[in-house]
mmCIF file of C-alpha atoms and ligand atoms in Angstrom:
data_model
loop_
_atom_site.group_PDB
_atom_site.id
_atom_site.type_symbol
_atom_site.label_atom_id
_atom_site.label_comp_id
_atom_site.label_asym_id
_atom_site.label_seq_id
_atom_site.Cartn_x
_atom_site.Cartn_y
_atom_site.Cartn_z
ATOM 1 C CA MET A 16 5.328 -18.185 -2.108
ATOM 2 C CA GLN A 17 6.452 -19.355 -5.057
ATOM 3 C CA SER A 18 8.022 -18.199 -7.370
ATOM 4 C CA ARG A 19 6.109 -17.665 -11.110
ATOM 5 C CA TRP A 20 9.176 -17.222 -13.418
ATOM 6 C CA VAL A 21 9.415 -18.477 -16.119
ATOM 7 C CA GLU A 22 11.923 -18.752 -18.332
ATOM 8 C CA ARG A 23 10.160 -19.039 -21.412
ATOM 9 C CA ASP A 24 7.467 -16.301 -20.486
ATOM 10 C CA ALA A 25 10.520 -15.008 -19.647
ATOM 11 C CA ALA A 26 11.693 -15.137 -23.370
ATOM 12 C CA ALA A 27 8.691 -14.243 -24.453
ATOM 13 C CA ILE A 28 8.683 -10.939 -23.568
ATOM 14 C CA VAL A 29 11.346 -9.153 -24.914
ATOM 15 C CA ALA A 30 10.645 -10.444 -27.975
ATOM 16 C CA ARG A 31 7.721 -9.307 -28.035
ATOM 17 C CA TYR A 32 9.429 -6.026 -27.038
ATOM 18 C CA GLY A 33 11.953 -5.779 -28.813
ATOM 19 C CA ALA A 34 9.985 -5.973 -32.308
ATOM 20 C CA GLN A 35 8.199 -1.771 -30.342
ATOM 21 C CA ASP A 36 12.024 -1.184 -30.188
ATOM 22 C CA VAL A 37 11.607 -1.922 -26.150
ATOM 23 C CA ALA A 38 15.393 -3.286 -24.697
ATOM 24 C CA PRO A 39 15.661 -6.873 -23.563
ATOM 25 C CA ASP A 40 16.307 -5.340 -19.418
ATOM 26 C CA VAL A 41 12.931 -3.591 -19.904
ATOM 27 C CA ALA A 42 11.009 -5.945 -20.950
ATOM 28 C CA LEU A 43 11.965 -8.253 -18.177
ATOM 29 C CA CYS A 44 11.803 -6.264 -15.755
ATOM 30 C CA ILE A 45 8.014 -5.310 -16.810
ATOM 31 C CA TYR A 46 8.151 -9.086 -16.540
ATOM 32 C CA ALA A 47 8.757 -9.115 -13.252
ATOM 33 C CA THR A 48 6.378 -5.842 -12.235
ATOM 34 C CA ARG A 49 3.941 -8.516 -13.780
ATOM 35 C CA LEU A 50 4.836 -11.214 -11.729
ATOM 36 C CA ILE A 51 4.886 -9.463 -8.185
ATOM 37 C CA GLY A 52 1.775 -7.105 -8.967
ATOM 38 C CA SER A 53 -0.589 -10.166 -10.062
ATOM 39 C CA ASP A 54 0.078 -11.204 -6.285
ATOM 40 C CA SER A 55 -2.673 -9.723 -3.971
ATOM 41 C CA LYS A 56 -0.818 -11.146 -1.153
ATOM 42 C CA LEU A 57 2.202 -8.947 -2.114
ATOM 43 C CA VAL A 58 0.670 -6.014 -3.998
ATOM 44 C CA LEU A 59 -2.506 -4.163 -3.249
ATOM 45 C CA HIS A 60 -4.284 -1.803 -6.326
ATOM 46 C CA GLY A 61 -1.793 0.725 -7.656
ATOM 47 C CA GLY A 62 0.589 -0.175 -4.643
ATOM 48 C CA GLY A 63 4.770 -1.319 -4.290
ATOM 49 C CA ASN A 64 7.194 -0.505 -7.325
ATOM 50 C CA THR A 65 9.444 -1.004 -9.835
ATOM 51 C CA SER A 66 12.722 -0.252 -11.653
ATOM 52 C CA VAL A 67 15.637 -1.103 -14.300
ATOM 53 C CA LYS A 68 18.337 1.374 -14.811
ATOM 54 C CA THR A 69 19.110 0.621 -18.457
ATOM 55 C CA PHE A 70 20.150 3.292 -20.960
ATOM 56 C CA THR A 71 18.332 5.050 -23.531
ATOM 57 C CA LYS A 72 18.770 7.934 -26.446
ATOM 58 C CA ASP A 73 16.445 11.031 -25.531
ATOM 59 C CA LEU A 74 14.741 13.287 -27.579
ATOM 60 C CA LEU A 75 17.941 14.691 -29.648
ATOM 61 C CA GLY A 76 19.470 11.124 -29.797
ATOM 62 C CA GLU A 77 21.570 10.622 -27.312
ATOM 63 C CA GLU A 78 22.671 8.524 -25.692
ATOM 64 C CA VAL A 79 21.757 8.907 -21.783
ATOM 65 C CA GLU A 80 21.668 6.549 -18.801
ATOM 66 C CA VAL A 81 18.092 6.822 -17.423
ATOM 67 C CA LEU A 82 16.314 5.315 -14.630
ATOM 68 C CA CYS A 83 12.525 3.224 -15.912
ATOM 69 C CA VAL A 84 10.222 3.231 -12.683
ATOM 70 C CA LYS A 85 6.731 2.670 -12.508
ATOM 71 C CA GLY A 86 4.697 5.310 -12.661
ATOM 72 C CA SER A 87 2.558 7.068 -9.257
ATOM 73 C CA GLY A 88 -0.488 4.884 -8.988
ATOM 74 C CA GLY A 89 0.099 2.816 -11.595
ATOM 75 C CA ASP A 90 -1.021 -0.826 -11.711
ATOM 76 C CA MET A 91 1.829 -3.539 -11.970
ATOM 77 C CA ALA A 92 -0.491 -6.120 -12.644
ATOM 78 C CA ALA A 93 -1.307 -5.355 -15.853
ATOM 79 C CA ILE A 94 2.077 -2.932 -16.682
ATOM 80 C CA GLU A 95 3.402 -2.150 -20.841
ATOM 81 C CA PRO A 96 6.193 0.284 -21.435
ATOM 82 C CA ILE A 97 4.852 3.422 -21.340
ATOM 83 C CA GLY A 98 3.589 2.665 -17.350
ATOM 84 C CA LEU A 99 7.483 2.696 -16.472
ATOM 85 C CA PRO A 100 8.578 6.704 -17.636
ATOM 86 C CA ALA A 101 12.721 7.094 -17.995
ATOM 87 C CA VAL A 102 13.797 9.458 -16.451
ATOM 88 C CA ARG A 103 17.604 10.972 -16.545
ATOM 89 C CA LEU A 104 19.882 9.380 -13.509
ATOM 90 C CA ALA A 105 22.181 11.649 -13.050
ATOM 91 C CA PRO A 106 20.341 14.803 -11.945
ATOM 92 C CA LEU A 107 18.842 12.157 -9.152
ATOM 93 C CA ARG A 108 22.120 10.797 -8.108
ATOM 94 C CA LYS A 109 23.467 14.375 -7.496
ATOM 95 C CA LEU A 110 19.814 14.749 -5.395
ATOM 96 C CA ARG A 111 21.904 12.777 -2.327
ATOM 97 C CA ARG A 112 24.319 15.809 -2.076
ATOM 98 C CA ARG A 113 21.825 18.165 -0.774
ATOM 99 C CA ASN A 114 20.490 17.930 3.324
ATOM 100 C CA SER A 115 16.693 17.891 2.164
ATOM 101 C CA LEU A 116 14.256 18.160 -0.516
ATOM 102 C CA SER A 117 10.576 19.293 -0.372
ATOM 103 C CA ASP A 118 8.054 17.356 -1.989
ATOM 104 C CA GLU A 119 6.237 19.846 -4.224
ATOM 105 C CA ASP A 120 10.748 20.520 -5.579
ATOM 106 C CA LEU A 121 11.052 16.369 -5.528
ATOM 107 C CA VAL A 122 8.075 16.506 -8.177
ATOM 108 C CA ARG A 123 9.749 19.153 -10.704
ATOM 109 C CA ILE A 124 13.173 17.747 -11.037
ATOM 110 C CA GLN A 125 11.314 14.432 -11.643
ATOM 111 C CA ARG A 126 9.536 15.525 -14.315
ATOM 112 C CA ALA A 127 12.063 17.476 -15.611
ATOM 113 C CA SER A 128 14.264 14.862 -16.213
ATOM 114 C CA LEU A 129 12.246 13.151 -18.335
ATOM 115 C CA ILE A 130 13.070 11.986 -21.260
ATOM 116 C CA GLU A 131 9.200 11.793 -23.048
ATOM 117 C CA PRO A 132 7.851 15.447 -21.217
ATOM 118 C CA ALA A 133 4.216 13.946 -21.603
ATOM 119 C CA ALA A 134 5.241 10.372 -19.085
ATOM 120 C CA PRO A 135 3.397 9.960 -15.700
ATOM 121 C CA ASN A 136 5.413 11.603 -12.879
ATOM 122 C CA PRO A 137 7.545 8.554 -11.325
ATOM 123 C CA SER A 138 6.800 7.745 -8.108
ATOM 124 C CA VAL A 139 6.934 8.571 -5.295
ATOM 125 C CA GLU A 140 10.058 6.321 -4.378
ATOM 126 C CA THR A 141 11.170 6.705 -7.656
ATOM 127 C CA LEU A 142 15.179 8.919 -5.286
ATOM 128 C CA LEU A 143 15.148 5.396 -3.614
ATOM 129 C CA HIS A 144 15.246 3.338 -6.855
ATOM 130 C CA ALA A 145 18.352 6.208 -8.136
ATOM 131 C CA PHE A 146 20.154 6.224 -5.082
ATOM 132 C CA LEU A 147 20.893 1.618 -4.996
ATOM 133 C CA PRO A 148 23.361 0.992 -7.572
ATOM 134 C CA HIS A 149 21.503 -2.983 -8.734
ATOM 135 C CA LYS A 150 20.017 -2.748 -12.579
ATOM 136 C CA PHE A 151 16.925 -4.121 -10.984
ATOM 137 C CA VAL A 152 14.610 -3.061 -7.581
ATOM 138 C CA ASN A 153 11.786 -4.109 -6.766
ATOM 139 C CA HIS A 154 9.236 -2.935 -3.635
ATOM 140 C CA SER A 155 6.540 -4.859 -2.210
ATOM 141 C CA HIS A 156 3.968 -4.505 0.823
ATOM 142 C CA ALA A 157 4.027 -7.896 0.919
ATOM 143 C CA SER A 158 1.156 -8.526 3.699
ATOM 144 C CA ALA A 159 2.891 -10.859 5.581
ATOM 145 C CA VAL A 160 6.307 -9.183 5.660
ATOM 146 C CA LEU A 161 3.318 -6.432 6.793
ATOM 147 C CA SER A 162 2.354 -8.291 9.917
ATOM 148 C CA LEU A 163 6.056 -8.609 11.583
ATOM 149 C CA ILE A 164 7.432 -5.235 11.079
ATOM 150 C CA ASP A 165 4.144 -3.901 12.393
ATOM 151 C CA GLN A 166 5.218 -4.735 15.510
ATOM 152 C CA PRO A 167 6.776 -2.390 18.460
ATOM 153 C CA ASP A 168 10.165 -5.471 18.573
ATOM 154 C CA GLY A 169 9.407 -5.532 14.385
ATOM 155 C CA ALA A 170 12.754 -4.809 13.944
ATOM 156 C CA LEU A 171 13.902 -7.784 16.487
ATOM 157 C CA ILE A 172 11.844 -10.382 14.405
ATOM 158 C CA PHE A 173 13.370 -9.639 11.842
ATOM 159 C CA GLU A 174 17.078 -10.020 12.809
ATOM 160 C CA ASP A 175 16.036 -13.219 13.926
ATOM 161 C CA VAL A 176 14.059 -14.215 10.518
ATOM 162 C CA TYR A 177 16.593 -12.391 8.219
ATOM 163 C CA GLY A 178 20.061 -13.554 10.214
ATOM 164 C CA GLY A 179 21.311 -9.637 8.319
ATOM 165 C CA ARG A 180 20.775 -10.212 4.931
ATOM 166 C CA LEU A 181 18.161 -7.209 4.676
ATOM 167 C CA GLY A 182 19.479 -4.099 6.173
ATOM 168 C CA ILE A 183 16.692 -2.353 8.423
ATOM 169 C CA VAL A 184 15.905 1.287 7.900
ATOM 170 C CA PRO A 185 13.078 3.101 10.410
ATOM 171 C CA TYR A 186 9.643 4.121 9.153
ATOM 172 C CA ILE A 187 10.261 7.985 7.628
ATOM 173 C CA MET A 188 7.257 9.330 5.001
ATOM 174 C CA PRO A 189 8.462 8.349 1.484
ATOM 175 C CA GLY A 190 9.805 11.064 -0.239
ATOM 176 C CA PHE A 191 13.876 12.564 -0.120
ATOM 177 C CA SER A 192 14.104 11.755 3.667
ATOM 178 C CA LEU A 193 13.469 8.202 3.349
ATOM 179 C CA ALA A 194 15.308 7.454 0.062
ATOM 180 C CA LYS A 195 18.536 9.103 1.672
ATOM 181 C CA GLN A 196 18.733 7.553 5.119
ATOM 182 C CA ALA A 197 18.091 3.914 3.250
ATOM 183 C CA ALA A 198 21.080 4.433 0.570
ATOM 184 C CA ASP A 199 22.969 5.955 3.301
ATOM 185 C CA ILE A 200 22.157 1.950 5.354
ATOM 186 C CA PHE A 201 22.180 0.545 2.149
ATOM 187 C CA ASP A 202 26.173 1.950 1.887
ATOM 188 C CA ALA A 203 26.532 0.844 5.675
ATOM 189 C CA SER A 204 26.175 -3.478 4.829
ATOM 190 C CA PRO A 205 25.929 -3.015 1.136
ATOM 191 C CA GLU A 206 26.511 -7.701 1.154
ATOM 192 C CA VAL A 207 22.401 -6.986 1.501
ATOM 193 C CA GLU A 208 20.003 -8.010 -0.762
ATOM 194 C CA GLY A 209 17.097 -5.695 0.088
ATOM 195 C CA LEU A 210 16.127 -3.152 2.289
ATOM 196 C CA LEU A 211 12.908 -4.032 5.125
ATOM 197 C CA LEU A 212 11.394 -0.508 5.500
ATOM 198 C CA LEU A 213 9.870 -0.724 9.340
ATOM 199 C CA LYS A 214 5.867 -0.708 9.113
ATOM 200 C CA HIS A 215 5.918 0.575 5.260
ATOM 201 C CA GLY A 216 7.014 -2.309 2.854
ATOM 202 C CA ILE A 217 9.581 -4.359 1.900
ATOM 203 C CA PHE A 218 12.631 -3.774 -1.470
ATOM 204 C CA SER A 219 14.790 -6.113 -3.320
ATOM 205 C CA PHE A 220 17.415 -6.338 -5.368
ATOM 206 C CA SER A 221 20.072 -7.329 -7.753
ATOM 207 C CA ASP A 222 22.029 -6.892 -11.472
ATOM 208 C CA ASP A 223 19.959 -9.830 -12.082
ATOM 209 C CA ALA A 224 15.862 -9.411 -12.642
ATOM 210 C CA ARG A 225 15.302 -13.134 -11.936
ATOM 211 C CA GLU A 226 17.050 -13.044 -8.932
ATOM 212 C CA ALA A 227 15.589 -9.820 -7.403
ATOM 213 C CA TYR A 228 12.498 -11.125 -8.109
ATOM 214 C CA GLU A 229 13.282 -13.995 -6.665
ATOM 215 C CA ARG A 230 14.750 -12.374 -3.360
ATOM 216 C CA MET A 231 11.380 -10.855 -2.287
ATOM 217 C CA ILE A 232 9.844 -14.477 -3.402
ATOM 218 C CA GLU A 233 12.504 -15.890 -0.293
ATOM 219 C CA MET A 234 12.499 -13.494 1.565
ATOM 220 C CA VAL A 235 7.702 -12.912 1.818
ATOM 221 C CA THR A 236 8.216 -16.390 2.209
ATOM 222 C CA ARG A 237 10.456 -16.663 5.346
ATOM 223 C CA ALA A 238 7.829 -14.068 6.252
ATOM 224 C CA GLU A 239 4.987 -16.509 6.247
ATOM 225 C CA GLU A 240 7.273 -19.107 7.820
ATOM 226 C CA ARG A 241 7.429 -17.012 10.788
ATOM 227 C CA LEU A 242 4.100 -16.244 10.899
ATOM 228 C CA ALA A 243 3.036 -19.879 11.265
ATOM 229 C CA ARG A 244 4.916 -20.652 13.730
ATOM 230 C CA ASN A 245 3.882 -20.277 17.929
ATOM 231 C CA ARG A 246 0.421 -18.839 17.194
ATOM 232 C CA ARG A 247 -1.581 -18.036 19.596
ATOM 233 C CA ALA A 248 -5.870 -17.818 19.169
ATOM 234 C CA VAL A 249 -6.468 -14.046 18.805
ATOM 235 C CA PHE A 250 -10.339 -12.322 19.174
ATOM 236 C CA VAL A 251 -11.969 -13.077 21.442
ATOM 237 C CA SER A 252 -15.518 -12.489 20.167
ATOM 238 C CA ALA A 253 -17.359 -10.519 22.516
ATOM 239 C CA PRO A 254 -21.533 -10.943 23.382
ATOM 240 C CA LEU A 255 -23.273 -10.849 20.508
ATOM 241 C CA PRO A 256 -27.393 -10.685 19.972
ATOM 242 C CA ASN A 257 -28.951 -14.123 19.660
ATOM 243 C CA GLU A 258 -30.187 -12.685 16.712
ATOM 244 C CA ILE A 259 -28.644 -11.259 14.422
ATOM 245 C CA ALA A 260 -30.419 -8.670 11.642
ATOM 246 C CA PRO A 261 -30.462 -10.119 7.891
ATOM 247 C CA LEU A 262 -28.063 -8.631 5.863
ATOM 248 C CA ALA A 263 -30.614 -7.781 3.503
ATOM 249 C CA GLU A 264 -32.033 -4.287 6.636
ATOM 250 C CA VAL A 265 -28.746 -3.810 7.786
ATOM 251 C CA ALA A 266 -27.134 -2.415 3.653
ATOM 252 C CA PRO A 267 -29.546 -0.051 3.624
ATOM 253 C CA ILE A 268 -29.329 1.723 6.284
ATOM 254 C CA LEU A 269 -26.096 1.772 6.369
ATOM 255 C CA ARG A 270 -26.048 3.445 2.982
ATOM 256 C CA GLY A 271 -28.880 5.555 3.840
ATOM 257 C CA ALA A 272 -26.690 7.129 6.383
ATOM 258 C CA LEU A 273 -24.261 7.185 4.900
ATOM 259 C CA SER A 274 -25.672 9.195 1.374
ATOM 260 C CA PRO A 275 -24.404 13.331 2.204
ATOM 261 C CA LYS A 276 -27.265 15.453 0.528
ATOM 262 C CA ASP A 277 -25.990 17.262 -2.811
ATOM 263 C CA GLU A 278 -25.362 20.635 -2.356
ATOM 264 C CA ARG A 279 -24.551 21.225 -5.640
ATOM 265 C CA THR A 280 -28.260 19.622 -6.660
ATOM 266 C CA GLU A 281 -31.963 20.645 -4.913
ATOM 267 C CA GLY A 282 -33.410 17.906 -3.068
ATOM 268 C CA ALA A 283 -30.448 15.229 -4.767
ATOM 269 C CA TRP A 284 -28.610 12.514 -2.373
ATOM 270 C CA ARG A 285 -24.535 11.099 -3.492
ATOM 271 C CA ARG A 286 -25.335 8.279 -2.916
ATOM 272 C CA THR A 287 -22.614 5.706 -1.682
ATOM 273 C CA ILE A 288 -22.658 2.019 -2.601
ATOM 274 C CA LEU A 289 -21.552 -0.610 -0.800
ATOM 275 C CA ASP A 290 -19.555 -3.355 -1.506
ATOM 276 C CA PHE A 291 -19.728 -6.591 1.113
ATOM 277 C CA ARG A 292 -17.803 -8.709 2.974
ATOM 278 C CA GLY A 293 -18.585 -12.107 5.228
ATOM 279 C CA SER A 294 -16.059 -14.502 5.192
ATOM 280 C CA PRO A 295 -15.251 -16.594 8.502
ATOM 281 C CA ALA A 296 -12.065 -14.687 9.243
ATOM 282 C CA ILE A 297 -13.357 -11.493 8.485
ATOM 283 C CA LEU A 298 -15.988 -12.780 10.644
ATOM 284 C CA ASN A 299 -13.386 -13.540 13.511
ATOM 285 C CA TYR A 300 -12.272 -10.035 13.305
ATOM 286 C CA VAL A 301 -15.582 -7.499 13.693
ATOM 287 C CA ASN A 302 -16.479 -9.847 16.058
ATOM 288 C CA GLY A 303 -14.009 -9.260 18.507
ATOM 289 C CA ALA A 304 -13.726 -7.578 21.913
ATOM 290 C CA ASP A 305 -10.904 -5.694 20.771
ATOM 291 C CA LEU A 306 -12.305 -4.695 17.914
ATOM 292 C CA MET A 307 -11.276 -0.765 18.902
ATOM 293 C CA ARG A 308 -8.044 -1.170 19.598
ATOM 294 C CA TYR A 309 -6.756 -3.375 17.010
ATOM 295 C CA ALA A 310 -9.394 -1.673 14.685
ATOM 296 C CA HIS A 311 -8.793 1.607 15.068
ATOM 297 C CA ALA A 312 -4.504 1.285 15.796
ATOM 298 C CA GLY A 313 -3.669 2.185 12.105
ATOM 299 C CA VAL A 314 -3.551 1.012 8.327
ATOM 300 C CA VAL A 315 -1.485 -2.030 7.640
ATOM 301 C CA THR A 316 1.409 0.625 5.694
ATOM 302 C CA PRO A 317 0.584 4.555 4.597
ATOM 303 C CA ASP A 318 -0.474 3.146 1.080
ATOM 304 C CA HIS A 319 -3.602 2.164 1.931
ATOM 305 C CA THR A 320 -4.665 5.677 3.673
ATOM 306 C CA ILE A 321 -5.493 7.151 0.235
ATOM 307 C CA ARG A 322 -8.957 4.805 0.008
ATOM 308 C CA THR A 323 -9.781 3.145 3.483
ATOM 309 C CA LYS A 324 -8.853 6.082 5.721
ATOM 310 C CA ASN A 325 -7.224 5.590 8.075
ATOM 311 C CA TRP A 326 -9.576 4.414 10.113
ATOM 312 C CA PRO A 327 -12.957 2.367 9.615
ATOM 313 C CA LEU A 328 -16.226 3.477 10.938
ATOM 314 C CA ILE A 329 -17.324 1.046 13.710
ATOM 315 C CA VAL A 330 -21.558 0.153 14.315
ATOM 316 C CA PRO A 331 -22.927 -1.918 16.846
ATOM 317 C CA ALA A 332 -24.239 -5.529 15.632
ATOM 318 C CA PRO A 333 -27.803 -4.904 14.455
ATOM 319 C CA GLU A 334 -30.002 -6.467 16.098
ATOM 320 C CA ALA A 335 -32.486 -8.488 13.933
ATOM 321 C CA GLY A 336 -36.507 -6.867 14.842
ATOM 322 C CA ARG A 337 -34.094 -4.206 16.239
ATOM 323 C CA THR A 338 -33.648 -2.583 13.270
ATOM 324 C CA ALA A 339 -34.434 0.904 14.450
ATOM 325 C CA GLU A 340 -32.480 0.816 17.536
ATOM 326 C CA PHE A 341 -29.356 0.598 14.714
ATOM 327 C CA LYS A 342 -29.936 3.117 12.237
ATOM 328 C CA HIS A 343 -30.150 5.674 15.320
ATOM 329 C CA ALA A 344 -26.696 4.018 16.605
ATOM 330 C CA VAL A 345 -24.974 4.404 12.409
ATOM 331 C CA GLN A 346 -26.981 7.799 12.009
ATOM 332 C CA LYS A 347 -24.767 8.731 15.007
ATOM 333 C CA ALA A 348 -21.786 6.701 14.144
ATOM 334 C CA ALA A 349 -21.360 8.612 10.808
ATOM 335 C CA ALA A 350 -21.992 11.329 12.127
ATOM 336 C CA GLY A 351 -18.942 11.052 14.604
ATOM 337 C CA PHE A 352 -17.324 9.548 12.066
ATOM 338 C CA VAL A 353 -17.316 12.619 9.422
ATOM 339 C CA GLU A 354 -17.015 15.033 12.739
ATOM 340 C CA ASN A 355 -13.666 13.627 13.525
ATOM 341 C CA TYR A 356 -12.120 13.244 10.861
ATOM 342 C CA LYS A 357 -13.029 17.128 10.605
ATOM 343 C CA ALA A 358 -11.040 17.300 13.553
ATOM 344 C CA TYR A 359 -7.959 15.531 12.438
ATOM 345 C CA PHE A 360 -7.593 17.136 9.706
ATOM 346 C CA ALA A 361 -7.750 20.417 11.450
ATOM 347 C CA ARG A 362 -5.467 19.425 13.579
ATOM 348 C CA HIS A 363 -2.276 18.233 11.275
ATOM 349 C CA ASN A 364 -2.772 21.277 8.429
ATOM 350 C CA ALA A 365 -2.188 23.556 11.530
ATOM 351 C CA ARG A 366 1.145 21.949 11.711
ATOM 352 C CA VAL A 367 1.576 22.496 8.391
ATOM 353 C CA GLY A 368 0.870 26.212 8.420
ATOM 354 C CA GLY A 369 -2.683 25.226 6.497
ATOM 355 C CA THR A 370 -1.619 24.682 3.428
ATOM 356 C CA ARG A 371 -4.202 21.346 2.353
ATOM 357 C CA ARG A 372 -7.251 20.797 1.238
ATOM 358 C CA MET A 373 -9.412 18.675 3.381
ATOM 359 C CA LEU A 374 -11.160 15.431 1.071
ATOM 360 C CA ASP A 375 -14.646 14.362 1.671
ATOM 361 C CA PRO A 376 -14.541 13.478 5.692
ATOM 362 C CA SER A 377 -16.843 10.518 4.861
ATOM 363 C CA PRO A 378 -15.500 6.224 5.900
ATOM 364 C CA ARG A 379 -14.563 3.933 3.421
ATOM 365 C CA VAL A 380 -15.386 1.102 5.222
ATOM 366 C CA ALA A 381 -17.839 0.185 7.698
ATOM 367 C CA LEU A 382 -17.285 -3.078 10.618
ATOM 368 C CA VAL A 383 -20.723 -4.830 11.388
ATOM 369 C CA PRO A 384 -19.937 -6.973 14.466
ATOM 370 C CA GLY A 385 -22.131 -10.471 13.603
ATOM 371 C CA VAL A 386 -22.418 -9.472 9.783
ATOM 372 C CA GLY A 387 -18.822 -7.873 7.883
ATOM 373 C CA LEU A 388 -17.209 -5.636 6.105
ATOM 374 C CA PHE A 389 -18.103 -3.220 3.849
ATOM 375 C CA GLY A 390 -16.357 -0.963 1.249
ATOM 376 C CA LEU A 391 -18.174 2.051 0.744
ATOM 377 C CA GLY A 392 -17.464 4.273 -2.799
ATOM 378 C CA ARG A 393 -19.329 6.372 -5.191
ATOM 379 C CA THR A 394 -19.019 4.372 -7.207
ATOM 380 C CA LYS A 395 -18.827 0.572 -7.110
ATOM 381 C CA LYS A 396 -14.896 0.622 -8.859
ATOM 382 C CA GLU A 397 -14.008 2.308 -5.852
ATOM 383 C CA ALA A 398 -16.497 0.222 -2.811
ATOM 384 C CA CYS A 399 -14.030 -2.343 -5.030
ATOM 385 C CA ILE A 400 -10.878 -1.247 -3.529
ATOM 386 C CA ALA A 401 -11.507 -0.308 -0.668
ATOM 387 C CA ALA A 402 -12.991 -3.933 0.410
ATOM 388 C CA ASP A 403 -9.758 -5.780 -1.072
ATOM 389 C CA LEU A 404 -7.704 -3.307 0.787
ATOM 390 C CA ALA A 405 -9.823 -3.909 3.552
ATOM 391 C CA GLN A 406 -9.669 -7.343 3.919
ATOM 392 C CA SER A 407 -6.910 -8.060 2.805
ATOM 393 C CA ALA A 408 -5.661 -5.420 6.320
ATOM 394 C CA ILE A 409 -8.083 -7.230 8.051
ATOM 395 C CA GLU A 410 -5.289 -11.146 7.164
ATOM 396 C CA THR A 411 -2.165 -9.172 7.911
ATOM 397 C CA ILE A 412 -3.154 -8.058 11.576
ATOM 398 C CA THR A 413 -5.042 -11.298 12.598
ATOM 399 C CA ASP A 414 -1.062 -12.362 11.517
ATOM 400 C CA ALA A 415 0.603 -10.074 13.983
ATOM 401 C CA GLU A 416 -2.307 -10.095 16.760
ATOM 402 C CA ALA A 417 -1.863 -13.796 16.665
ATOM 403 C CA ILE A 418 2.099 -13.845 17.100
ATOM 404 C CA GLY A 419 2.343 -10.417 18.838
ATOM 405 C CA ARG A 420 0.499 -7.023 18.935
ATOM 406 C CA PHE A 421 -0.326 -4.976 15.562
ATOM 407 C CA GLU A 422 1.180 -1.809 16.364
ATOM 408 C CA PRO A 423 1.147 0.363 12.396
ATOM 409 C CA ILE A 424 2.248 4.311 12.272
ATOM 410 C CA SER A 425 0.990 5.700 14.723
HETATM 411 ZN ZN1 LIG B 509 5.667 1.712 -0.379
#
């Protein structure tokens, strides 16, 4: 991976936003955010975040120290100043003295500390940015890094690749506890250039915008180099029918089985849109004899569950001339998926006192041996996003299996 930082481009962004009263350090953060956001090997569709610590005037005209941090779910590739809401730093820093803080209270405190009351919600990872002392902080879910850390011995591999240049943080769900523990780990070795969040992603930081960005690029490059060494062949193919049914027969069967009746309108169906991908790398993955194990292990980074759910729908290979059998198998698998999802939801909802509401239980990704992968959605955009994430996950899992064994969070 190459640094794409160009001094002339950075200066142009500082000048352009300067004319709109945006401070130079915030403009540099916007430049770095776009560079990271436009590389699909670093982040995809709303994942990742960045921040800069700076000073601004509040609504009363008083100067305050703030953290400008990416809004939750915002797209880094197209970030504008409004997408980096300014939050007062002093109240955020005070929170570090607490022992616990619920997600709901964290969101309320963050909103109450915004300079602009109508700004979008700051990222769920805001406190982690606030607790670190550096001016510029970047976070990504880089594929090459995930291939190394989604391993049973991910921490050991990283010691070998980075030799103490990154602090290693065990897996904790994003929120207050993660921020506090990450800051403690940083304080114990303040010379580190970034943090590695096992089964999640990577942070890089510096007081210089370019250095913070280029540290991310360098760390990801090292991960890529490690993945290129000592690879073994993966994915021995399962036995497949001699002739596979054509895509034009497979897709309508999937679409039919995955389009539920719309209960609100009599006689109507909620038609599912399919986005198909069938590259050699995808076929190699979906044809593997061990597909059930690695495809059902979990998401490469927790963020993906929002778009792909925690596991895909897997159906048998469709044999040419036997589409009736395939149709039956798809209907059975789709019904099984929904049942399984409902049970999974009920199990975990009971754990939190029944306070959660179940989302649509249908799959977001379908894997068809001999054919490829389908992203599924109510709109074309949703289907494409699910397919993009699934394709990226396949690359990440393929690399993880080539050097060890893919093991994400349970
Ligand atoms: Zn993250």
